[in-house]
Amino acid sequence: MINFLKHLNKEQRKAVEHTEGPTMVIAGAGSGKTRVLTYRVAYLLSQGVDPFNILALTFTNKAAREMKERIFNLIGSGEARNVWMGTFHSIFARILRTEGHLLAYPSHFSIYDADDSKRLIKSIIKEQNLDDKTYAPNYVAGRISAAKSRLISAEEYNKNIEIQGTDESAGKPKLGSVYTIYQNRLRKASAMDFDDLLFNTYVLLRDFPEILLKYQKKFKYILVDEYQDTNHAQYMIVKKLAADNENICIVGDDAQSIYGFRGANIQNILNFQKDYPDAVTYKLEQNYRSTKTIVGAANKVIYNNREQIYKEVWTNNDDGNKIVIQKAATDGEEGSIVANSIFENKMNQQLKNSEFAVLYRTNAQSRSIEEALRRLNIPYRIFGGLSFYNRKEVKDLLAYFRITVNHKDEEALLRVINYPARGIGKTTIDKLHIAAEKMDTSVWEVCEKIKEYNPGVKAGTRSKISSFVTMIKSFSAQMKKRNAFDLAKHIASSTGLLKELYDDKSPEGLNRYENIEELLNAIKEFTEKENTLLESGPTEESPSVRTLDEFLQEVALITDADQEDKEQTDYVSLMTIHQAKGLEFSYVYIAGLEENLFPSIQSLSSRPDLEEERRLFYVAMTRAMKKLMLTYAENRYKWGNLTICEPSRFLDEIDEKFIDYPKKASMQQSGLSFDDLTAKPKSSAPLSGLKRKNLKRLSNVGKSPARHSQESNFEDIQTGMEVEHSRFGKGKVVNIDGSGANKKATVYFNGIGQKQLLLKFAKLRILK
């Protein structure tokens, strides 16, 4: 017996030792998928298989590195170094370096990344005099990538009547022409983009039988990780390579197929048995990660999908805590509920920040969660994207706000003077700079007095600069007349920025558009939030109308506090669910479980799309090891309007025996009462599975009798003190700000959350 096999369970060991013929390993969440792959390679090597005859394909370099390290630890690094192990793209690039001359490519061909490709496409669109709003570079790049993933060449694209009809109806009849020019330009540059690495490998194997036979004989054992994520091109290449001896082992989980938007085809794994009738299937169903409660709840959800390979995931772990489903009045309060729960768990159980993760469907959702975590001084890190206020489109619109408030803000001016494009190019901007330095003045003043300073630009450009200045001045004139939200929305629309993002229909463009919507939502919340603290009355310093300059001041404080600490290694992880795949955390929060958000509104028109959304929820649930909280908002801002939300259908699919209804609820600092928080849902279709009697328990939280204890002198109250409030009960002072009559305290109250109080009105009693 090979000694290292003793570390495998019965089913894992069967999958490792069955080396001949087609093999499918269906690996449930947390069941040791990577272990099976690595042990299988190690076992093959221990049986005398030549490492040069083993091909192991992964989707990420990280996965390949981890597998190599594990194999080295099992049997040493000697022969194991010679295994062909890597990502699809890296392995196929290696083959093309050797065989590419047959396709008229030199061995030193360049590989264009996504940015290189988009720059080339952008230049082609400009050269062809096409409207870059109609032919948005991101959209065109996505369309070309999708065609290549389906193995459709530029020539075939232009001959396909259905494709041409789709482009015509979309108002983009020249897409095929751009695709042709793009490929010709790549050829002339001796370059391939990422999709070409797959496309050209397929062409090589299809058109040169001797090359196909060479690699079929070479790769006697093929292993493919995450097979459910393969696209058509990857599927066809693997099928050709394995056709000779059929020693192919695929590992994956159809329940975790969540990349359909990238071209992944779940049918590849569902139809594996049809492709290889003699295939042997092994199911890894023991979960080593999560509690019985989490595993059982996730099983109940995924059983609702029709298209799946049935399995019964189970675990020997403890039952664990039930899943908490928490309702919030708004998305802003949802962020506070999550942050307060993290704070409570940390304090009560002495946990690290790194044990917590907050998952969401779209990047834009991070905003309210980030702000709530900052208020509690909880460090966090955004994965797979920038912190909300650091995203380009958000900074672009904020720059318009800044130049509206302060015309001399040169950084903001230079950021937006030609965005969206208005014909004020780099050469012109350089001339404005030179004139400003020469006259010892600001670039804005040169723009404002363009005729007087005469920086040497053409009459047409002078007119465009004057129009820009007039537009900004018109915004400034309205600043004290309109509230922050009304003016912000007017600026986003009038500048053309909103239309610029709306016209980009690529996934990236949609994401940017959603982020602008979320920024406007934040401003709407800011505008409607009382400009006074809960315990204080109106003052002259607290006007009823909140203006754009006040919002910028608040954002500046947020972003200043958000500078990444390079030394910080203990942080809460924030990410989309797609980014979380393959990861695990002790405590997981899934936010935004509402219809049209999760499941996404784009997924509701077809069963396959809805089932992918359910798989995404399954992936999110199974990231949790110990505790799982699911949150939803009754109302969520949508383009500044507070809209009524319907709880996600996925919540109804969880068996009630796995659900806990919290005895305590958290409130945000906005002054919402617990009655507001737990008012009868306005949704037209309330949750059928969540009993109202359980939700009603929330409405009684915090309604304790008023205390009549002697208040302390507010000047004596300091950070770290334990205090008591007549309404909120006992709490701890976490921060003091200001002095004298303006002295404020941020207090964390047990079971309620964080409150900011003006001390002269708060009537706190010092306990110790």
mmCIF file of C-alpha atoms in Angstrom, residues 325 632 647-659 661 685-695:
data_model
loop_
_atom_site.group_PDB
_atom_site.id
_atom_site.type_symbol
_atom_site.label_atom_id
_atom_site.label_comp_id
_atom_site.label_asym_id
_atom_site.label_seq_id
_atom_site.Cartn_x
_atom_site.Cartn_y
_atom_site.Cartn_z
ATOM 1 C CA ILE A 325 -31.984 35.504 8.722
ATOM 2 C CA TYR A 632 -32.211 41.478 3.263
ATOM 3 C CA PRO A 647 -37.304 38.950 -0.004
ATOM 4 C CA SER A 648 -35.403 36.519 -2.204
ATOM 5 C CA ARG A 649 -37.117 33.287 -3.204
ATOM 6 C CA PHE A 650 -33.945 31.512 -2.075
ATOM 7 C CA LEU A 651 -34.771 32.271 1.574
ATOM 8 C CA ASP A 652 -38.016 30.351 1.210
ATOM 9 C CA GLU A 653 -36.063 27.332 -0.031
ATOM 10 C CA ILE A 654 -34.209 26.884 3.269
ATOM 11 C CA ASP A 655 -35.886 24.395 5.586
ATOM 12 C CA GLU A 656 -37.144 26.213 8.694
ATOM 13 C CA LYS A 657 -35.482 23.698 10.995
ATOM 14 C CA PHE A 658 -32.145 25.260 9.994
ATOM 15 C CA ILE A 659 -33.254 28.860 10.648
ATOM 16 C CA TYR A 661 -34.892 34.202 14.280
ATOM 17 C CA ALA A 685 -45.199 38.703 -1.562
ATOM 18 C CA PRO A 686 -43.853 38.211 1.984
ATOM 19 C CA LEU A 687 -41.801 35.202 2.898
ATOM 20 C CA SER A 688 -44.013 32.186 3.267
ATOM 21 C CA GLY A 689 -41.378 30.163 5.090
ATOM 22 C CA LEU A 690 -40.459 32.770 7.701
ATOM 23 C CA LYS A 691 -43.137 32.689 10.384
ATOM 24 C CA ARG A 692 -44.459 36.123 11.355
ATOM 25 C CA LYS A 693 -44.493 35.113 15.017
ATOM 26 C CA ASN A 694 -40.709 34.784 14.843
ATOM 27 C CA LEU A 695 -40.239 38.121 13.109
#
